[in-house]
CSV table of C-alpha atoms in Angstrom, one decimal:
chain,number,residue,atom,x,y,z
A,1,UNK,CA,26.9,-11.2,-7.7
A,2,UNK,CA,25.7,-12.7,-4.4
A,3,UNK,CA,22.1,-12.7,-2.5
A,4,UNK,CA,21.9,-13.7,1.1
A,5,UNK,CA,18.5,-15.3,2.7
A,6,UNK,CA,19.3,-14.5,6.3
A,7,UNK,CA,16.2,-16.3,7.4
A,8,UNK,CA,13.1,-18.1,6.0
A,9,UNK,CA,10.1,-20.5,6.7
A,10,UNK,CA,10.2,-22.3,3.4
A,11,UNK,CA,12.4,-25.9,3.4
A,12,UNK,CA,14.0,-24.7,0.9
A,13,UNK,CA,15.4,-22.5,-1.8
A,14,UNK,CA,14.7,-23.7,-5.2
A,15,UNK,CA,12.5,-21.0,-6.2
A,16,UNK,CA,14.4,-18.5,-5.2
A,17,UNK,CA,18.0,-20.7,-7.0
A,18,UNK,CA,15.9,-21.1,-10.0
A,19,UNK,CA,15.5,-17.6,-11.1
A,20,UNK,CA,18.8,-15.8,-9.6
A,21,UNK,CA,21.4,-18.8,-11.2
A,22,UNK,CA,19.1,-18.0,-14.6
A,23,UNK,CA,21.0,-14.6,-14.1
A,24,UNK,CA,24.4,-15.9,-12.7
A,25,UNK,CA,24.0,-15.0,-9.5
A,26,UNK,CA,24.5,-17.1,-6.5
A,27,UNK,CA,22.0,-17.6,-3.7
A,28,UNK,CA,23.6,-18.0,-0.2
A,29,UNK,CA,21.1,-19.7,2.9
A,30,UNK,CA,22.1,-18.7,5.7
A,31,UNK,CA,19.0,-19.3,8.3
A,32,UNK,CA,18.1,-18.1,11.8
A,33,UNK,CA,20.1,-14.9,11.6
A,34,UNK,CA,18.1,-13.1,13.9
A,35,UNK,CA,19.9,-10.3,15.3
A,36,UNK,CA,22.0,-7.2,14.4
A,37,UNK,CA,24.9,-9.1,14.8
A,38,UNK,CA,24.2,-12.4,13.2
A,39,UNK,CA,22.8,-10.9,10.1
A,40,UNK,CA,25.8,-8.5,9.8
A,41,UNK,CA,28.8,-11.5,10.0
A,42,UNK,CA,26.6,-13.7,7.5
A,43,UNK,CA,26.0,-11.0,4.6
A,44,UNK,CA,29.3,-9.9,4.6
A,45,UNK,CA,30.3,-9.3,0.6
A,46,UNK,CA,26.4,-9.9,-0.4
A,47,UNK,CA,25.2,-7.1,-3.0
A,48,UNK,CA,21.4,-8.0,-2.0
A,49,UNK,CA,19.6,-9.7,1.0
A,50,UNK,CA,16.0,-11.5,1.0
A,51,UNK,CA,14.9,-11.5,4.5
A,52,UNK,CA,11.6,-12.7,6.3
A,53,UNK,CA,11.9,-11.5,10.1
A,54,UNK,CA,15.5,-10.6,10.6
A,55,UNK,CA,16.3,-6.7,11.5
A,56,UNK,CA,17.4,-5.4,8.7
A,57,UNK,CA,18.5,-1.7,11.0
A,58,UNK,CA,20.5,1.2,10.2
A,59,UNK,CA,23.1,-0.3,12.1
A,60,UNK,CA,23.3,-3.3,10.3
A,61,UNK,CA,23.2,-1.8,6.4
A,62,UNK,CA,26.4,0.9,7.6
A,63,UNK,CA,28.1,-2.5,8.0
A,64,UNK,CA,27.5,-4.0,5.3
A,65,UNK,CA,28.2,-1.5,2.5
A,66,UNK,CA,28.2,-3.8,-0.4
A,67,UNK,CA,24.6,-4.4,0.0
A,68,UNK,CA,22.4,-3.0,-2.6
A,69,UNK,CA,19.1,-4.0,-2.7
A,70,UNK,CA,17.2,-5.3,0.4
A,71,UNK,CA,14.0,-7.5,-0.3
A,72,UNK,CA,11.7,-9.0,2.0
A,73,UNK,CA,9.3,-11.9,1.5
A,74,UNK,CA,5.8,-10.5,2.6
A,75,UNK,CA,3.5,-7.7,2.4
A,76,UNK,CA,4.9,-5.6,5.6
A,77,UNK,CA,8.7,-4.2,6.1
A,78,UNK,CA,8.8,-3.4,9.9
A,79,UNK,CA,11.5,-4.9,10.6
A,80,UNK,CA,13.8,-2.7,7.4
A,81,UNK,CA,14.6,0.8,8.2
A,82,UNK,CA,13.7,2.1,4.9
A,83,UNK,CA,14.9,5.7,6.0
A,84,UNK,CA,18.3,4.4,6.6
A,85,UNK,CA,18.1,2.4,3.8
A,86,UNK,CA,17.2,5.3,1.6
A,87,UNK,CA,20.2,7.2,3.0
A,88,UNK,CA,22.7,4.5,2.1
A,89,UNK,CA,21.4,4.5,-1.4
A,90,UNK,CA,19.7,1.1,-0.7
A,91,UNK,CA,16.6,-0.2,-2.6
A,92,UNK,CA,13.8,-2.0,-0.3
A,93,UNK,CA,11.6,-4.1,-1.8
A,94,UNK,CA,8.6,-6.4,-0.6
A,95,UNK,CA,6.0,-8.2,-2.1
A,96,UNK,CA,2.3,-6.6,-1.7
A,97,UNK,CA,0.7,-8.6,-4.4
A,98,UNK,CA,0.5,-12.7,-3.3
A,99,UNK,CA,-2.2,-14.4,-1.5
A,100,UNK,CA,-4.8,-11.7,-1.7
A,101,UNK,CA,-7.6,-13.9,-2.0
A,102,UNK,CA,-6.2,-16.5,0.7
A,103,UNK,CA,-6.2,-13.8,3.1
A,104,UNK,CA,-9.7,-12.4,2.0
A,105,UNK,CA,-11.1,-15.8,2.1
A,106,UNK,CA,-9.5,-16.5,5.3
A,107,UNK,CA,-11.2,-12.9,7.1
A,108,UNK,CA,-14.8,-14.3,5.9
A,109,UNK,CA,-13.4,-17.5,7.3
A,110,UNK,CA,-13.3,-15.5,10.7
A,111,UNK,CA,-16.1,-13.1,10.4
A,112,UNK,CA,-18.1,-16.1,9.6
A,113,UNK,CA,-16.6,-18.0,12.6
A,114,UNK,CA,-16.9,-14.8,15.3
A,115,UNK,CA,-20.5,-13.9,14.1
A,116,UNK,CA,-21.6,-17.9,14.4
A,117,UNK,CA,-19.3,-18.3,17.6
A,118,UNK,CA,-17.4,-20.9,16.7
A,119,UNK,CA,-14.9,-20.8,19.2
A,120,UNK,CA,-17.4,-20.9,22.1
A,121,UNK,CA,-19.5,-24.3,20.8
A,122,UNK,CA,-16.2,-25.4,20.0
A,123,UNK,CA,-14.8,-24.9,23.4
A,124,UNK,CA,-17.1,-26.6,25.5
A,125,UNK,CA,-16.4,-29.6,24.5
A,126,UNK,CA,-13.3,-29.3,26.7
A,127,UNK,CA,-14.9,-28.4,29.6
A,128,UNK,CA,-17.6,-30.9,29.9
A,129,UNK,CA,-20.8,-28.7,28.6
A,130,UNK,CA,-21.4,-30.3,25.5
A,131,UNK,CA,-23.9,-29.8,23.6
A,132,UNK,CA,-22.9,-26.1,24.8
A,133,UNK,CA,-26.0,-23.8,26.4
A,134,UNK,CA,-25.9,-20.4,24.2
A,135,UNK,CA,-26.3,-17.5,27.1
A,136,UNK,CA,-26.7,-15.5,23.6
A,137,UNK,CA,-27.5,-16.9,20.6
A,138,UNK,CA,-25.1,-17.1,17.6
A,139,UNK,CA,-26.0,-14.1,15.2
A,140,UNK,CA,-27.4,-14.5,11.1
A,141,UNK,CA,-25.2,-12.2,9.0
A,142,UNK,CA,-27.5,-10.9,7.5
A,143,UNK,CA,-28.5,-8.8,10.4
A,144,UNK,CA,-25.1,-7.4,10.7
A,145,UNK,CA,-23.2,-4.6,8.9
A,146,UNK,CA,-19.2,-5.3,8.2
A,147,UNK,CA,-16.9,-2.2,8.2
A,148,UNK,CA,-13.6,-3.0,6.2
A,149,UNK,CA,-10.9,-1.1,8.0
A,150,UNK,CA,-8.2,-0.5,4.6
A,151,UNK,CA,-9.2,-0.7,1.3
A,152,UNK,CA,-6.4,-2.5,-0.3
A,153,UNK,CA,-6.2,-5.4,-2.3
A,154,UNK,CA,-7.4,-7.7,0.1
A,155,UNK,CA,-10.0,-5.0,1.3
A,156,UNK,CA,-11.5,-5.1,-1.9
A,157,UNK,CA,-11.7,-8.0,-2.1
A,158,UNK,CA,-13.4,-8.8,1.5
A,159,UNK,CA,-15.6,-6.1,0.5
A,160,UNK,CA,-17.0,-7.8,-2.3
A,161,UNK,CA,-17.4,-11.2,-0.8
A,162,UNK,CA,-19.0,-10.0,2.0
A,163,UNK,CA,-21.4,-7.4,0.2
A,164,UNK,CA,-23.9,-10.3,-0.7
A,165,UNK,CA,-23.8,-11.9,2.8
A,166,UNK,CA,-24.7,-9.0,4.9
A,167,UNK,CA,-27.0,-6.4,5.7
A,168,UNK,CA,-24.8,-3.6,4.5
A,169,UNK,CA,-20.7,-3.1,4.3
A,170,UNK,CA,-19.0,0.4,4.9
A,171,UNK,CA,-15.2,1.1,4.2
A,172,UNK,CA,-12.7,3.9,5.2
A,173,UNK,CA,-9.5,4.7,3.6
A,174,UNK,CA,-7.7,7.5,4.2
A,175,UNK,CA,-5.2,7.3,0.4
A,176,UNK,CA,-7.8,6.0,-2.1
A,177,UNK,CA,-9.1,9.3,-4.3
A,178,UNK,CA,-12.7,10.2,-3.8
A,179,UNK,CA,-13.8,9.1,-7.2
A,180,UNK,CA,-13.1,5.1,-6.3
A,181,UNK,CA,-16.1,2.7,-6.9
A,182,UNK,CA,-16.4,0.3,-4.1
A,183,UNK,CA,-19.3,-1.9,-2.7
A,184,UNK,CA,-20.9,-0.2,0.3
A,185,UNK,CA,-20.4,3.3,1.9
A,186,UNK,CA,-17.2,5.6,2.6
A,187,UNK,CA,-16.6,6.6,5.9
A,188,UNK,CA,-14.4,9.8,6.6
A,189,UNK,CA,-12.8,8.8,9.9
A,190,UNK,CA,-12.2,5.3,11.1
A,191,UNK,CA,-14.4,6.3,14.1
A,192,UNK,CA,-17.0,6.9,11.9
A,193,UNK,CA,-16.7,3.3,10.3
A,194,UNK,CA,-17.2,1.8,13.6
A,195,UNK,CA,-20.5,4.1,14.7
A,196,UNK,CA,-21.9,2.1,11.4
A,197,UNK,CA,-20.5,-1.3,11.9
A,198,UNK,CA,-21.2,-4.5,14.3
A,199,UNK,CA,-18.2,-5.8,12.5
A,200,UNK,CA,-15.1,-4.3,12.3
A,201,UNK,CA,-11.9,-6.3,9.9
A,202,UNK,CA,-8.9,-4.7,9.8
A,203,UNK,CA,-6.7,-4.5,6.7
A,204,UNK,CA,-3.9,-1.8,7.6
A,205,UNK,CA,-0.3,-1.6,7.4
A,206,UNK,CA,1.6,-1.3,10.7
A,207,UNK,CA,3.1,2.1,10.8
A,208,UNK,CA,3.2,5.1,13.1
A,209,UNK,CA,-0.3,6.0,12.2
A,210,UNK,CA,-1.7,3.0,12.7
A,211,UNK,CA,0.0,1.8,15.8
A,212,UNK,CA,-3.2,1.1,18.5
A,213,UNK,CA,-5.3,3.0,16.2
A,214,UNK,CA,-7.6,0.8,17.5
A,215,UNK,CA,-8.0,0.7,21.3
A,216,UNK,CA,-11.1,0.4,23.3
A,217,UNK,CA,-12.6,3.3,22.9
A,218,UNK,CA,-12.8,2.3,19.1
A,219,UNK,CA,-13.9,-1.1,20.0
A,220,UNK,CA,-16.6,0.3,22.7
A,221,UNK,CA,-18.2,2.3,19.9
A,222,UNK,CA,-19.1,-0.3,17.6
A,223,UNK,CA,-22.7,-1.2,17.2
A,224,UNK,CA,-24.0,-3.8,19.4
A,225,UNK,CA,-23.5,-6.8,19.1
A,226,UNK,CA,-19.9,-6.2,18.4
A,227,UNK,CA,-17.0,-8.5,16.5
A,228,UNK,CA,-13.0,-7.5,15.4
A,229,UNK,CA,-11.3,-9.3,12.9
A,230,UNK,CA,-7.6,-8.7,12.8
A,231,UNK,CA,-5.9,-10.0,9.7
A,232,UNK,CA,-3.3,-7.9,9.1
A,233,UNK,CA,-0.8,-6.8,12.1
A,234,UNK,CA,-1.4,-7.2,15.9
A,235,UNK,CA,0.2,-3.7,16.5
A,236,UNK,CA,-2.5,-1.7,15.3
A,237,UNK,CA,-4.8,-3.0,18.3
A,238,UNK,CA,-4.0,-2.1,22.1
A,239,UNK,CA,-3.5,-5.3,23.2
A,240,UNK,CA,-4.7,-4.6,26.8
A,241,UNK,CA,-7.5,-2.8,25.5
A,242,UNK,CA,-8.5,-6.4,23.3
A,243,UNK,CA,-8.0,-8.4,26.3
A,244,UNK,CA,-9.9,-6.3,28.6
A,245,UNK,CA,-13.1,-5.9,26.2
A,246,UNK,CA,-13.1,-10.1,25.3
A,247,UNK,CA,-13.4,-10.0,29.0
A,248,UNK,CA,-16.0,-7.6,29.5
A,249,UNK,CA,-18.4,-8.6,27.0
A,250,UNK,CA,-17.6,-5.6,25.0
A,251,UNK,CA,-16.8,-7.7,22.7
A,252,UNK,CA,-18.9,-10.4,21.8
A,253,UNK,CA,-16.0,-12.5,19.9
A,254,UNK,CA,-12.9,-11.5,18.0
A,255,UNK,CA,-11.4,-13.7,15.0
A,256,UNK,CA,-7.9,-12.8,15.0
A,257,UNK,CA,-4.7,-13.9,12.6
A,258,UNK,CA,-2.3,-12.1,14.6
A,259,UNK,CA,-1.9,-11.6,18.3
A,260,UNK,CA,0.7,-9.7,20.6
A,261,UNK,CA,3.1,-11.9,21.9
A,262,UNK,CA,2.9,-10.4,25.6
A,263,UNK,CA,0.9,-10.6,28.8
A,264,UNK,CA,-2.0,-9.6,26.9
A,265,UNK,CA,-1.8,-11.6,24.4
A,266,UNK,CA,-1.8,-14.8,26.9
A,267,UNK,CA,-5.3,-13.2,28.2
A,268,UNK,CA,-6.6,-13.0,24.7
A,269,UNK,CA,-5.4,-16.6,24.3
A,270,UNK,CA,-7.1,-17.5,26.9
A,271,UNK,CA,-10.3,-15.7,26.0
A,272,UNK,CA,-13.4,-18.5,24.5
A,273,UNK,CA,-14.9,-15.3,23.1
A,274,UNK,CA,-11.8,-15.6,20.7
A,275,UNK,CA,-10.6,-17.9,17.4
A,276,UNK,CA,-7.4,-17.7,16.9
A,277,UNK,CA,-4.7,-18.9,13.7
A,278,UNK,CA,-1.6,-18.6,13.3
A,279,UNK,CA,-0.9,-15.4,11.1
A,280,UNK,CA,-1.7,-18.3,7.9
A,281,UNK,CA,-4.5,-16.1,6.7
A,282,UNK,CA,-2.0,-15.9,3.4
A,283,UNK,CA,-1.2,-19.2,3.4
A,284,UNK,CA,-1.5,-21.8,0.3
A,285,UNK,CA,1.0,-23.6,-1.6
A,286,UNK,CA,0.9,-21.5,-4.9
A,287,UNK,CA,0.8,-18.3,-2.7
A,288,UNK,CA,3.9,-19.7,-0.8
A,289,UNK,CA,5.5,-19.6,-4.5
A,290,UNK,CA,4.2,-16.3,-5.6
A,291,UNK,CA,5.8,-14.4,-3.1
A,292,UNK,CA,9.9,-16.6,-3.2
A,293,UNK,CA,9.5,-15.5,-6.6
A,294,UNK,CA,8.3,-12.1,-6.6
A,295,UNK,CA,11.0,-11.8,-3.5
């Protein structure tokens, strides 16, 4: 049997070699195959494919009808057309279950940092304004209430580190059963969860429910002073709806892991009311392993 890795961020495959030559199967590396086309001349003959970014489309699984089994290193599968894949007879499989606390730790990281305004003190040391003069003070957490967009994993577990820290935490989730303990409140609606909350993290899946689920009206009816945190997938904000209320003072800072790549994302680069990494909120080196070898 063969497995193709059209395209990864890891140096290497070792992980990945170690555990498929343990069942004699061979591990093919082909990287950077990052269209239709590319992906479809390189798995030619593969019964399964491990994939990171490349589009794994209906188009490209009708051409490749030895394919089996897709799997995709990562919590999301955007980019694999399960319904097509489901028609073919084709298993998809991810990997929901690696770095939870990373990512947890790294959305108090950016609460912390949005709330304290990092990014502005930080800032003016660029522009010649240092020590920085506050036109609003940084706020104490414990004056603010967190709303936890997505009770997942990683929900849960933002939920409970951030339960001691503030004044209160509420939650929404649309699929967990009403009889589930959780710190905080439940809110019904995900407007409701903002009327409540100064801070609002998001921890949702990208999908055509959530796609600019939250826009500015959302963002507008958060409890002043007001703070995003986006951890999980850019496409579940408006992205000219971000930009606009970073520049309006609607918001008063946003801690974001993941940002649209077009002309509103460059405003919201450009924003000092933002802090900004670079979708590593999962990132550590046993995490990196966790997921090759749940992949």
């Amino acid at each position: 049997m063969r497995v193709t890795v059209t395209d990864a961020e890891y140096p290497d495959t070792l992980v990945e070699e170690e555990l498929l030559h343990a069942h004699r199967i061979e591990l093919i590396r082909r990287d950077n195959a990052m269209t239709e086309d590319e992906v479809i001349a390189l798995c030619q003959g593969s019964d399964g494919i491990i994939t990171q970014y490349a589009p794994i489309t209906g188009r490209v699984l009708a051409a490749l009808p030895s394919v089996r089994v897709v799997s995709r290193y990562g919590t999301g599968y955007d980019n694999v057309d399960v319904d097509a894949a489901t028609k073919l007879g084709v298993a998809v499989c991810f990997v929901p279950t690696y770095g939870t606390d990373e990512v947890a730790y790294h959305t108090l990281s950016l609460i912390l940092a949005a709330c304290r305004e990092h990014n502005q003190a930080s800032a003016a040391r660029w522009t010649g304004a240092w020590p920085p003069e506050y036109a609003q003070l940084p706020q104490n957490p414990r004056g603010l209430v967190i709303g936890v967009a997505g009770a997942g994993r990683i929900g849960r577990r933002v939920l409970e580190l951030c339960a001691p820290l503030f004044a209160g935490v509420f939650w929404y989730d649309p699929y967990l059963p009403t009889t589930v303990g959780l710190p905080g409140g439940r809110c019904g609606t995900l407007t409701e969860l903002a009327a409540v909350s100064n801070v609002l993290t998001l921890h949702l899946p990208l999908n055509q429910s959530t796609t600019d689920v939250v826009d500015g009206q959302l963002l507008a009816a958060l409890k002043a002073p007001r703070y995003l945190v986006n951890a999980s997938r850019a496409g579940v904000v408006t992205p000219a709806d971000l930009a606009a209320a970073l520049e309006d003072g609607t918001l008063r800072a946003a801690g974001l892991d993941v940002v649209d790549p077009g002309p509103s994302g460059e405003r919201i680069f450009a924003s000092p009311r933002a802090t900004i990494t670079s979708h590593s909120a999962w990132a550590s080196p046993a995490a990196q392993d966790d997921c090759r070898a749940k992949a």
